[in-house]
Short mmCIF file of C-alpha atoms in Angstrom, two decimals:
data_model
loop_
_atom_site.label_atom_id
_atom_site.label_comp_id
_atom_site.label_asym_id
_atom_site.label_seq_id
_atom_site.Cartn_x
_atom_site.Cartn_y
_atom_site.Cartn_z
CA UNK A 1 29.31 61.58 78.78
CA UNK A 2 31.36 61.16 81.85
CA UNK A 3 33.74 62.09 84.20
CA UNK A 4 37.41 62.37 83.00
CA UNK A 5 39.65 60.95 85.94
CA UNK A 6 43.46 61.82 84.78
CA UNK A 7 46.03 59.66 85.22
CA UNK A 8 49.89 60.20 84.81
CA UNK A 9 49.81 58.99 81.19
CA UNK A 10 46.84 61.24 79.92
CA UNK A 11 47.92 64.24 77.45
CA UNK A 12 45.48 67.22 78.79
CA UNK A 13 45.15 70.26 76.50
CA UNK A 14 43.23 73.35 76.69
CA UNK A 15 39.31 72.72 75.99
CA UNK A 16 37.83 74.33 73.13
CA UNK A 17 36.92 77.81 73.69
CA UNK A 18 38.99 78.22 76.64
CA UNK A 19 41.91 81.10 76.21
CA UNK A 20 44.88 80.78 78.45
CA UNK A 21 46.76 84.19 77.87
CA UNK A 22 48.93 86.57 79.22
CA UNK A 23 47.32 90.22 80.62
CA UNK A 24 50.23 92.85 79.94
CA UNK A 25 47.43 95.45 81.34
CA UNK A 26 47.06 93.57 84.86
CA UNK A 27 50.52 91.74 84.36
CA UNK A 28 48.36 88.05 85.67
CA UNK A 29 47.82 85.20 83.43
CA UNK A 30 44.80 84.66 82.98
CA UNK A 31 41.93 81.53 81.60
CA UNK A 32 39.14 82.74 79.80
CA UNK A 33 36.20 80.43 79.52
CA UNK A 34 32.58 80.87 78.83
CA UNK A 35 31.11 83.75 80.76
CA UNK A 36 33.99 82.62 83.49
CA UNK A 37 37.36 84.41 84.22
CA UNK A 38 39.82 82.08 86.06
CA UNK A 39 43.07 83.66 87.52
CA UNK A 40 45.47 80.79 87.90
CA UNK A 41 48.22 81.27 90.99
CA UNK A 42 52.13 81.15 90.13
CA UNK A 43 52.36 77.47 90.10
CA UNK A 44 49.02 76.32 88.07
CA UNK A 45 50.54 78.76 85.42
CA UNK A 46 54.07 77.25 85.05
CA UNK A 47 52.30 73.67 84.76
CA UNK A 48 49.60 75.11 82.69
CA UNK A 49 52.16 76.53 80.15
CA UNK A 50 53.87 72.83 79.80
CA UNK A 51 49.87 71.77 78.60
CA UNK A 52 50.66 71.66 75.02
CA UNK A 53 48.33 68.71 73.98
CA UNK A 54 51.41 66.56 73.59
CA UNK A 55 53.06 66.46 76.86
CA UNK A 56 52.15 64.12 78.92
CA UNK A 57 51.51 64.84 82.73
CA UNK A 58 53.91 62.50 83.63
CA UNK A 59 56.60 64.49 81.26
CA UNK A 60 54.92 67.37 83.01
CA UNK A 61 55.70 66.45 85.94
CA UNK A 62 59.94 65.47 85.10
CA UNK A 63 60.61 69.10 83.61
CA UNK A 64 58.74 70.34 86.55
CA UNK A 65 61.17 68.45 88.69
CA UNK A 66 63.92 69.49 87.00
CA UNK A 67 63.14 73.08 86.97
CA UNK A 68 62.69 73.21 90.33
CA UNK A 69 64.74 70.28 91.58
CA UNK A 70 62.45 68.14 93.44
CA UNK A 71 61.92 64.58 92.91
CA UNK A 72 58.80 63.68 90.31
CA UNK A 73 57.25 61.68 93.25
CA UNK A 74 56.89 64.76 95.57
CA UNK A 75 54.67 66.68 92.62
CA UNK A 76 53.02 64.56 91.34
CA UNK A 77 49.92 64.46 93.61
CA UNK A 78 49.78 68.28 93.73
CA UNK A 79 50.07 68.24 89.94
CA UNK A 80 47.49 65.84 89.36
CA UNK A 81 45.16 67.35 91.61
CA UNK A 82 45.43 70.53 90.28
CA UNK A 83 45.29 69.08 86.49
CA UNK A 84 41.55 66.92 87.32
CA UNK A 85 40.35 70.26 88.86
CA UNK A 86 40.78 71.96 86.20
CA UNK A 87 39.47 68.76 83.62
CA UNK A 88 36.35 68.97 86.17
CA UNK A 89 35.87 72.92 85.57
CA UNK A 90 35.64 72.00 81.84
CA UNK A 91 38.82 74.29 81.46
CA UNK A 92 41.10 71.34 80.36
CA UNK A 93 40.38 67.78 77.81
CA UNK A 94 41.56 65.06 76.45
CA UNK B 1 39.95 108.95 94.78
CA UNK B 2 42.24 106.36 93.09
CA UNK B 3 41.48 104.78 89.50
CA UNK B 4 39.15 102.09 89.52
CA UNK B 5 40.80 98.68 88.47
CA UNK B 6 39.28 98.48 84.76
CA UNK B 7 35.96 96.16 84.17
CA UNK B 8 36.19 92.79 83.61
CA UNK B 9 33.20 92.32 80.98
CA UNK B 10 31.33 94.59 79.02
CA UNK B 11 27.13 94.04 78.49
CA UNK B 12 26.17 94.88 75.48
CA UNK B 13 22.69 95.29 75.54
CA UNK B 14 22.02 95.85 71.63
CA UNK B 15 18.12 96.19 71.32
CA UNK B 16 15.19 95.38 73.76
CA UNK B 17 13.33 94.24 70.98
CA UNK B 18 12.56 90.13 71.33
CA UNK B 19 10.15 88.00 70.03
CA UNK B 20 9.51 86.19 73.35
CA UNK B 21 7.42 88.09 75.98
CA UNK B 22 8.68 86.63 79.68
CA UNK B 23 6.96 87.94 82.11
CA UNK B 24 10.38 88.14 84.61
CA UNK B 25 12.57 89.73 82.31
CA UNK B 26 14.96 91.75 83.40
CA UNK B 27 15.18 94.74 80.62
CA UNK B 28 13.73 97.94 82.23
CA UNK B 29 9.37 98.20 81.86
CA UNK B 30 10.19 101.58 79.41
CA UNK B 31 11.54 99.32 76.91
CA UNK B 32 14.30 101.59 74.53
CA UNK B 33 13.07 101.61 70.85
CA UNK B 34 14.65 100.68 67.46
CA UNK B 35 14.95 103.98 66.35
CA UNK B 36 17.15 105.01 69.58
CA UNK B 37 19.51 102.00 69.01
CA UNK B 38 23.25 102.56 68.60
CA UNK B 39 24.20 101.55 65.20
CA UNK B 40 27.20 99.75 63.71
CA UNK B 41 30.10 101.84 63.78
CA UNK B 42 28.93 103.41 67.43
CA UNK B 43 29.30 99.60 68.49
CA UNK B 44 32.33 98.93 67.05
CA UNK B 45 33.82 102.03 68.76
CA UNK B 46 32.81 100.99 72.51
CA UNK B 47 33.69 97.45 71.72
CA UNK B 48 37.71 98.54 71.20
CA UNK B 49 37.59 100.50 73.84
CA UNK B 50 36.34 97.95 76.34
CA UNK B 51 39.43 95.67 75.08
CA UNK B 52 41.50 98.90 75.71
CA UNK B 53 40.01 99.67 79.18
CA UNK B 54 41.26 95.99 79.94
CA UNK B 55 37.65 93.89 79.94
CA UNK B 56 38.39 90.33 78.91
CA UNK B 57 34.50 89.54 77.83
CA UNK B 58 31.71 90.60 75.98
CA UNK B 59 28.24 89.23 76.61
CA UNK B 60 26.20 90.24 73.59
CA UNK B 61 22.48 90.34 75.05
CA UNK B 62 19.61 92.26 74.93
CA UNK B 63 16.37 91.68 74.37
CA UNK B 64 17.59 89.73 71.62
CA UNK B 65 20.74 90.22 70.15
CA UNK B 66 20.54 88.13 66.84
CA UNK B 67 17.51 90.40 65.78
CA UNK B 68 20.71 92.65 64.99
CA UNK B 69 21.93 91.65 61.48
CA UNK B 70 25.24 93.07 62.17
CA UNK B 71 26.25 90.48 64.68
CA UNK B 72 28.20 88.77 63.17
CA UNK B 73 30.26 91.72 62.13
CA UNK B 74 29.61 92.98 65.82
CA UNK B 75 31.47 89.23 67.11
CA UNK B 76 34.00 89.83 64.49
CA UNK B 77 34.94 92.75 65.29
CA UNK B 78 35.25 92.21 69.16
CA UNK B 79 37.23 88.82 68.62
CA UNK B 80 39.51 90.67 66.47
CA UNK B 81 39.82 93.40 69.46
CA UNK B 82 40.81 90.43 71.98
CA UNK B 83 37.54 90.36 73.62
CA UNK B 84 35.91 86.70 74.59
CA UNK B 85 32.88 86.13 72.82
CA UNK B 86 29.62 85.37 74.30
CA UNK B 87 25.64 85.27 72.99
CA UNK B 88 23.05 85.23 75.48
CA UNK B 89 20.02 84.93 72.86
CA UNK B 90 16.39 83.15 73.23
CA UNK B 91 17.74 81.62 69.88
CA UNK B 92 14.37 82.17 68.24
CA UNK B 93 15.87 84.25 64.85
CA UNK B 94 19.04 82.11 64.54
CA UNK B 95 19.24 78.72 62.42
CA UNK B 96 22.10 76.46 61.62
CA UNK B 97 23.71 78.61 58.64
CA UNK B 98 23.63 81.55 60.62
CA UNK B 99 25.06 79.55 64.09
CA UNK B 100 27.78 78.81 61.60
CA UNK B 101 28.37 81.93 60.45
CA UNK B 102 29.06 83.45 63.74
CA UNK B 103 31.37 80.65 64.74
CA UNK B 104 32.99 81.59 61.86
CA UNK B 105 33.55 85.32 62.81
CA UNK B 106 35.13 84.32 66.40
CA UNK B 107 31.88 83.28 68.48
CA UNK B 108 32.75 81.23 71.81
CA UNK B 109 29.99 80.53 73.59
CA UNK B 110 26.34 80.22 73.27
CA UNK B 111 24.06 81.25 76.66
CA UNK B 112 20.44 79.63 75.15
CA UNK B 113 17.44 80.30 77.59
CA UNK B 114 14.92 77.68 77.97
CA UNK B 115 11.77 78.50 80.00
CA UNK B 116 10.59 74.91 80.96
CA UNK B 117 11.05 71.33 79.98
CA UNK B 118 7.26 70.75 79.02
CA UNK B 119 6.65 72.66 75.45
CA UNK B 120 3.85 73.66 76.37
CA UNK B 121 4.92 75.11 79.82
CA UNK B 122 7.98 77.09 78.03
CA UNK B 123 5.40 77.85 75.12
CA UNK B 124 2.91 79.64 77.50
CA UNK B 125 5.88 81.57 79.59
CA UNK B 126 7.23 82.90 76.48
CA UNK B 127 3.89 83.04 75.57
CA UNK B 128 5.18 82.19 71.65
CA UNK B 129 4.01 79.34 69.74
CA UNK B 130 6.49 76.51 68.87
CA UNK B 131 9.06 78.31 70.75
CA UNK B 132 10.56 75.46 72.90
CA UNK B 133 11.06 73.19 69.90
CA UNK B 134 12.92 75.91 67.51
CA UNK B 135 15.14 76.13 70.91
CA UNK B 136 16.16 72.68 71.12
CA UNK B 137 17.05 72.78 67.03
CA UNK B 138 19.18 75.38 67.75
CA UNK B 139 20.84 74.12 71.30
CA UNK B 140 21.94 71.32 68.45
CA UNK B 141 22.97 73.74 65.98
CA UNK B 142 25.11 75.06 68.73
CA UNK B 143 27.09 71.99 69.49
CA UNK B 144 27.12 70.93 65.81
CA UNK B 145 29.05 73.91 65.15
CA UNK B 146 31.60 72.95 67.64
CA UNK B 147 30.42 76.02 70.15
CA UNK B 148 30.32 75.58 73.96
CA UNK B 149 26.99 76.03 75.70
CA UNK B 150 25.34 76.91 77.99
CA UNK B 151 21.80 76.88 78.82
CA UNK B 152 19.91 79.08 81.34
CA UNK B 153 16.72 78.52 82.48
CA UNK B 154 14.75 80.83 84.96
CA UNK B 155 13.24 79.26 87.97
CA UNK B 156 10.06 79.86 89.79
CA UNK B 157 7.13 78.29 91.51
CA UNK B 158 5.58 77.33 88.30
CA UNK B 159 8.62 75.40 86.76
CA UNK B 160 11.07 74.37 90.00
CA UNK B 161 9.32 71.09 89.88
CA UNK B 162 11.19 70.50 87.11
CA UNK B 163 14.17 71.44 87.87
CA UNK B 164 15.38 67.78 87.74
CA UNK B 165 13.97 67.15 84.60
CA UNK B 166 16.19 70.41 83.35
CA UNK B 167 19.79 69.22 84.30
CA UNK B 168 18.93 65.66 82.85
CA UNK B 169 18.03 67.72 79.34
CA UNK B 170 21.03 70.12 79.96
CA UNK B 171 23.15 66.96 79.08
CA UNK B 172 21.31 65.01 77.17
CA UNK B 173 21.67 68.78 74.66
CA UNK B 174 25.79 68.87 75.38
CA UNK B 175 25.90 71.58 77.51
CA UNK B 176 29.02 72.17 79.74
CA UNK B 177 27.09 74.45 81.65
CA UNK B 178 23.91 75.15 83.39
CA UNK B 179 22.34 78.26 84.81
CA UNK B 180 19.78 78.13 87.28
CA UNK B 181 18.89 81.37 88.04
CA UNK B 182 15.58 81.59 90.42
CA UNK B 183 13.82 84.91 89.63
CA UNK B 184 15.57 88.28 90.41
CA UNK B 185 12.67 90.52 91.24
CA UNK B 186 13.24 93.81 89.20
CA UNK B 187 10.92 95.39 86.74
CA UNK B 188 8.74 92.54 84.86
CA UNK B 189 9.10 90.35 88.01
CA UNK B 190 8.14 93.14 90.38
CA UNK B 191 4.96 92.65 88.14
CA UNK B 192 4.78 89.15 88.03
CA UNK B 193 5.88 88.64 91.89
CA UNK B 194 2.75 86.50 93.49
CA UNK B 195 2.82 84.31 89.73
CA UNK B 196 6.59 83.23 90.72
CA UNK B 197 7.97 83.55 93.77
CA UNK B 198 7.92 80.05 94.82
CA UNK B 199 7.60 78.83 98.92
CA UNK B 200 10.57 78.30 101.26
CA UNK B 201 9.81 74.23 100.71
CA UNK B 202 10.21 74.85 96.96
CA UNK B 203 13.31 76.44 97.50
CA UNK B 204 14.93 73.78 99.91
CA UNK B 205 14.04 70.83 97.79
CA UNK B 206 15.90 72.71 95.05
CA UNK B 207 18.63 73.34 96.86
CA UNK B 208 19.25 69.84 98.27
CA UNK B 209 18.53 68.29 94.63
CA UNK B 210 21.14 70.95 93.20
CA UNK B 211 24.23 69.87 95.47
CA UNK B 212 23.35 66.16 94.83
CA UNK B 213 23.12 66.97 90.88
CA UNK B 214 26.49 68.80 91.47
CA UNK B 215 27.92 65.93 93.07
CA UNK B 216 26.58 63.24 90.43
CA UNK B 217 27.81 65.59 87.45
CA UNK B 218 31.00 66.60 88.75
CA UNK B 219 33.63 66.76 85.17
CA UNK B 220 30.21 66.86 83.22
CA UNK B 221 27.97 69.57 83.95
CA UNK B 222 29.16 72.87 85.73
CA UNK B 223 26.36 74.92 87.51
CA UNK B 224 26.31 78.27 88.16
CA UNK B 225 23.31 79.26 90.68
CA UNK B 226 21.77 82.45 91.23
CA UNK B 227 20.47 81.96 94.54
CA UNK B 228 16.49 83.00 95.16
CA UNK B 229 17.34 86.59 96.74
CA UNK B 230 14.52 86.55 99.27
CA UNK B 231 15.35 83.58 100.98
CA UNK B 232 18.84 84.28 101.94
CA UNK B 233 20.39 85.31 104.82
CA UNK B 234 23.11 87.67 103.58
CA UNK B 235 22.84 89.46 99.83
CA UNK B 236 24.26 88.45 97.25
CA UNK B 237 27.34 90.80 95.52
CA UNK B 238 25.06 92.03 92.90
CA UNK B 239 27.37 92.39 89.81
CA UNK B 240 30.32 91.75 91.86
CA UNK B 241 30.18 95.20 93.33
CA UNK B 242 28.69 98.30 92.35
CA UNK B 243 31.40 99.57 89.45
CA UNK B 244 34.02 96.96 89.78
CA UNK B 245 33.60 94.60 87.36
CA UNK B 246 30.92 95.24 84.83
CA UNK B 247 29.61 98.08 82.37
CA UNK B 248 26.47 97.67 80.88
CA UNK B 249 25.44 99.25 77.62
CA UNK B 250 21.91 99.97 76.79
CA UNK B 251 20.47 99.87 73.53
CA UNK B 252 20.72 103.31 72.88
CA UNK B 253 24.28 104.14 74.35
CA UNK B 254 23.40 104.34 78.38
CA UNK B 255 26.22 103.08 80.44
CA UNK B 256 24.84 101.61 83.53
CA UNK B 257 26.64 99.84 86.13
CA UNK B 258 23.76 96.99 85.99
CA UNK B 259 20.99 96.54 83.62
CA UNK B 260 18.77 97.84 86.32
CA UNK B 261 20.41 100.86 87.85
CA UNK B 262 17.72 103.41 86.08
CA UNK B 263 15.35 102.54 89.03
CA UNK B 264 17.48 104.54 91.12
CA UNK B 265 15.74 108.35 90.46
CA UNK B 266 18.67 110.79 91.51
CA UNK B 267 21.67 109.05 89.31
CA UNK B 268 22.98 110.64 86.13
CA UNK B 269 23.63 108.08 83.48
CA UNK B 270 25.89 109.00 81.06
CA UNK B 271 25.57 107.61 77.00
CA UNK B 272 28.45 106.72 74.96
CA UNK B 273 27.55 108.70 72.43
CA UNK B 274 29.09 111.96 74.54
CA UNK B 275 31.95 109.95 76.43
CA UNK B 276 34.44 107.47 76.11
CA UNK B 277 33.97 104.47 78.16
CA UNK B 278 37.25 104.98 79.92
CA UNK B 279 35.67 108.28 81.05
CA UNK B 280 32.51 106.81 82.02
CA UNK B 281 34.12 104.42 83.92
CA UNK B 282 36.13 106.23 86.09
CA UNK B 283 34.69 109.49 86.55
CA UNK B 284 30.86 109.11 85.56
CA UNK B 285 28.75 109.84 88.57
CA UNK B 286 26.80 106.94 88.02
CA UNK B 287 29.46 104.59 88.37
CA UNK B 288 31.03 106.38 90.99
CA UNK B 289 28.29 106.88 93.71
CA UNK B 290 28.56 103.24 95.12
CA UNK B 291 31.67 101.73 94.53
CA UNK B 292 33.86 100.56 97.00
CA UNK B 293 32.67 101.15 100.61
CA UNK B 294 32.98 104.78 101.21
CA UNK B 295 29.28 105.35 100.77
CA UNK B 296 27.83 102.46 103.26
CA UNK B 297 25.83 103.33 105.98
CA UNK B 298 25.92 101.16 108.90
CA UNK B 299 25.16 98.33 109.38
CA UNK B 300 27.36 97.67 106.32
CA UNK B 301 29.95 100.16 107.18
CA UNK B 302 31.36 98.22 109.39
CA UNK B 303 30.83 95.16 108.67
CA UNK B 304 33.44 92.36 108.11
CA UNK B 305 31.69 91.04 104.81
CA UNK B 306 31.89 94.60 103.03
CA UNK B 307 33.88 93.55 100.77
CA UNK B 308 32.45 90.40 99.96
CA UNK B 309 29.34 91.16 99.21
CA UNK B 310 29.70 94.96 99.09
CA UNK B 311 26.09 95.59 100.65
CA UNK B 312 24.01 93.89 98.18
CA UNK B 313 22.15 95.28 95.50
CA UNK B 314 21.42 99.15 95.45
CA UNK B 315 18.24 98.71 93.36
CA UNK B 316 16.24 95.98 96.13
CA UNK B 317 17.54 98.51 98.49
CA UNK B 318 15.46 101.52 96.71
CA UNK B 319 12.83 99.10 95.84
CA UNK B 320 11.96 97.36 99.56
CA UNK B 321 13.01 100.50 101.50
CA UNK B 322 12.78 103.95 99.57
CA UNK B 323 16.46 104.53 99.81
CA UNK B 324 19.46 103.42 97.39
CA UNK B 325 22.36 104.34 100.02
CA UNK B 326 20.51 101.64 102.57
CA UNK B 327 22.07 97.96 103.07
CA UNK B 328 20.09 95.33 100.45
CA UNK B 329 17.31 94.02 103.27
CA UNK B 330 17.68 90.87 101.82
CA UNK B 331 20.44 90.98 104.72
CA UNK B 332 19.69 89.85 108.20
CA UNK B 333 21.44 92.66 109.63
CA UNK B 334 19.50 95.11 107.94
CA UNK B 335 16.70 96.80 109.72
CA UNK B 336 14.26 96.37 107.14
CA UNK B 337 15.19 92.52 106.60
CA UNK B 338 11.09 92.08 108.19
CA UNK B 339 9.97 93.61 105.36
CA UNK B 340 11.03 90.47 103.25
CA UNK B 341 9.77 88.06 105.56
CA UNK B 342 6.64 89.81 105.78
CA UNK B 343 6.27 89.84 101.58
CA UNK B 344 7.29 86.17 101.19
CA UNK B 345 4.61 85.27 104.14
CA UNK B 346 1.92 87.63 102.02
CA UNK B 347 2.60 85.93 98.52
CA UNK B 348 4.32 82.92 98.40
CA UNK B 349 2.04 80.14 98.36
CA UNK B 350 -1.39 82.56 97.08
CA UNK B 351 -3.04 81.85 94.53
CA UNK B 352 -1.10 81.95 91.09
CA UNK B 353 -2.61 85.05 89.58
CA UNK B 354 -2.19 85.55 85.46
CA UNK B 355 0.76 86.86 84.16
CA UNK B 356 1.67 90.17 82.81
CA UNK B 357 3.74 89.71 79.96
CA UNK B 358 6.63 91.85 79.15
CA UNK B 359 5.90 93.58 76.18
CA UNK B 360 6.61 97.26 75.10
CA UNK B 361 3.98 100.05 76.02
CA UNK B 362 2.23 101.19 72.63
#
């Protein structure tokens, strides 16, 4: 096995037996993953919710820009940054 | 006083019986009997009202927690409540069918403990026969059942050698995670101290081949590292802070706020059997006496990392100075932080003495 490096083309999707859900109790999202508790800030969660398993990051990235009207090139490198993090945590696969 | 922000994980300590005898484990020396355990339905009960109190996990542990033969309805029955499921098991009374069947009823994630790399090593620390190779069967079990896993092994100054030799067999087994948790020296370990407690060149070899191995395995292998306690500076935040984040349940219904808070003399442990867990946790006395910051004498009082590491752990404290109020001495700061050297200078590095397996009192 080895290490994952993400590109703009790669489809990332949840690993197995990671949860990524909603707390109504603390109002946070919220990853679960083994004997780990990750509390993802305001912008990992809106890219996190676009991680479907059949979006790509760079299609990730486009609604992202649209949303929030910046151009893809300016997110990208935060986006993929915080997407191999969170490959590299074990949270996220191919 | 304002309400406690609810746990995040609940320990569910289900027997203290186990079929492995380490001499450093961490259940209490008065091991709790079979005929005191909670049974089904009591378990069922705390387990929705952890989810309601707002924990996200449950670490099913013990002893060992697959001599229960309601687990499986146990991890059903918490999955179905919303709770993360975890095992933390020796894996001795498990086998593929019954790996399956608990994947099947909502398991996550498999802790496995392995003692050593050498069989014979692990054999003689869990002082059972055959024990290491039953463990790898199941480690493969795990990962054939599509389960994440994670394997812990317990360092000390007759196994660190091979601490290298561990994170190599950590992959080669598919683990995503490895815990390498040097001895935490409570109860059986107190027993066992001059048989582990390893030297201060032990420890820094380890240390420097850890960050290298975390480096190398970056995307492969995650680590999680309980740091040797008596060769730090500052203490660690045992269990993130005294009731903040965890709620332990012994086998017979005693909510602790760690597995060892019973050391302390003067604390009044309440059992689920009289309380809810909502109650416990906010209002028990047990769970009350050291949270927060309130209680700290100086020098933690006022100290700027109060609320990092939120003095340490109240049980070393009692143990290494007579008083649970007092900061952890494992701290610099701490007036009694001599103590520890002194110890460490006594034992570390003495001849290994025999060990005194954990085993309950007849």
């Amino acid at each position: 096995m080895a290490r994952v490096e993400l590109n703009a083309d790669a489809v990332p999707r949840f690993a197995p037996h990671v949860q990524f859900r909603f707390d109504a109790k603390r109002t946070q999202w919220v990853i679960l993953a083994p004997e780990r508790l990750l509390v993802p800030d305001a912008i990992a969660v809106e890219v996190l919710r676009l991680c479907d398993g059949q979006a790509s990051i760079f299609t990730m990235v486009a609604a992202l820009a649209e949303t929030y009207q910046a151009t893809p090139e300016t997110l990208e490198g935060d986006i993929l940054e915080l997407l191999q993090d969170l490959m590299d945590q074990g949270v996220l696969t191919l | 006083m304002s309400t406690p922000e609810p746990p995040l994980a609940l320990l569910a300590e289900l027997t203290h019986r186990c079929p492995l005898q380490c001499p450093y484990c961490s259940n209490p020396l008065a091991l709790e009997g079979v005929e005191g355990e909670l049974g089904t339905e009591e378990w069922c009960r705390i387990l929705d009202e952890a989810a309601a109190l707002g924990a996200y996990q449950v670490h099913f542990s013990g002893g060992e927690p697959a001599l229960r033969k309601d687990l499986p309805k146990l991890v059903r029955h918490a999955s179905a409540a919303g709770l993360y499921t975890n095992l933390i098991t020796s894996g001795i009374p498990l086998n593929g069918e019954k790996i399956d069947a608990l994947a099947g009823a909502g398991l996550e994630h498999v802790q496995l403990s392995l003692q050593d790399t050498l069989p014979e090593e692990a054999d003689r620390v869990a002082k059972m026969p055959g024990a290491h190779a039953k463990k790898l069967e199941i480690a493969r079990c795990v990962r054939e059942a599509g389960l994440a896993l994670t394997i812990n092994c317990v360092f000390h100054r007759q196994n660190l050698e091979r601490l290298d030799a561990m994170i190599e067999l950590a992959v080669a087994l598919g683990a995503g995670r490895l815990e390498i948790a040097h001895v935490q020296y409570y109860g059986w370990a107190i027993e066992n101290r001059q048989a582990l407690l390893p030297s201060r060149d032990q420890i820094e070899k380890a240390n420097a081949l850890i960050a290298d191995a975390e480096a190398r395995l970056k995307g492969v292998l995650l680590f999680d590292h309980v740091p040797p306690d008596y060769y730090a500076r500052r203490p660690k935040a045992c269990m993130g802070g005294w009731g903040r984040q965890f709620l332990n349940i012994s086998p017979s219904g005693k909510a602790l706020p760690c597995h060892a808070a019973e050391t302390i003399p003067d604390l009044r442990f309440d059992n689920v059997r009289e309380r809810s867990l909502a109650d416990i946790w906010v209002e028990s006395d047990a769970f009350r006496r050291f949270r927060g910051t309130g209680w700290m004498p100086e020098p933690c009082g006022s100290c700027d990392r109060r609320e990092i590491d939120w003095g340490g752990c109240r049980c070393q404290a009692l143990m290494l100075t007579g008083d649970a109020a007092q900061a952890d001495p494992v701290c610099e700061l701490s007036p009694d932080h001599g103590r520890i050297l002194q110890m460490v200078k006594n034992e570390a590095g003495q001849e290994v003495p025999p060990f005194r397996y954990r085993r309950k009192a007849n």
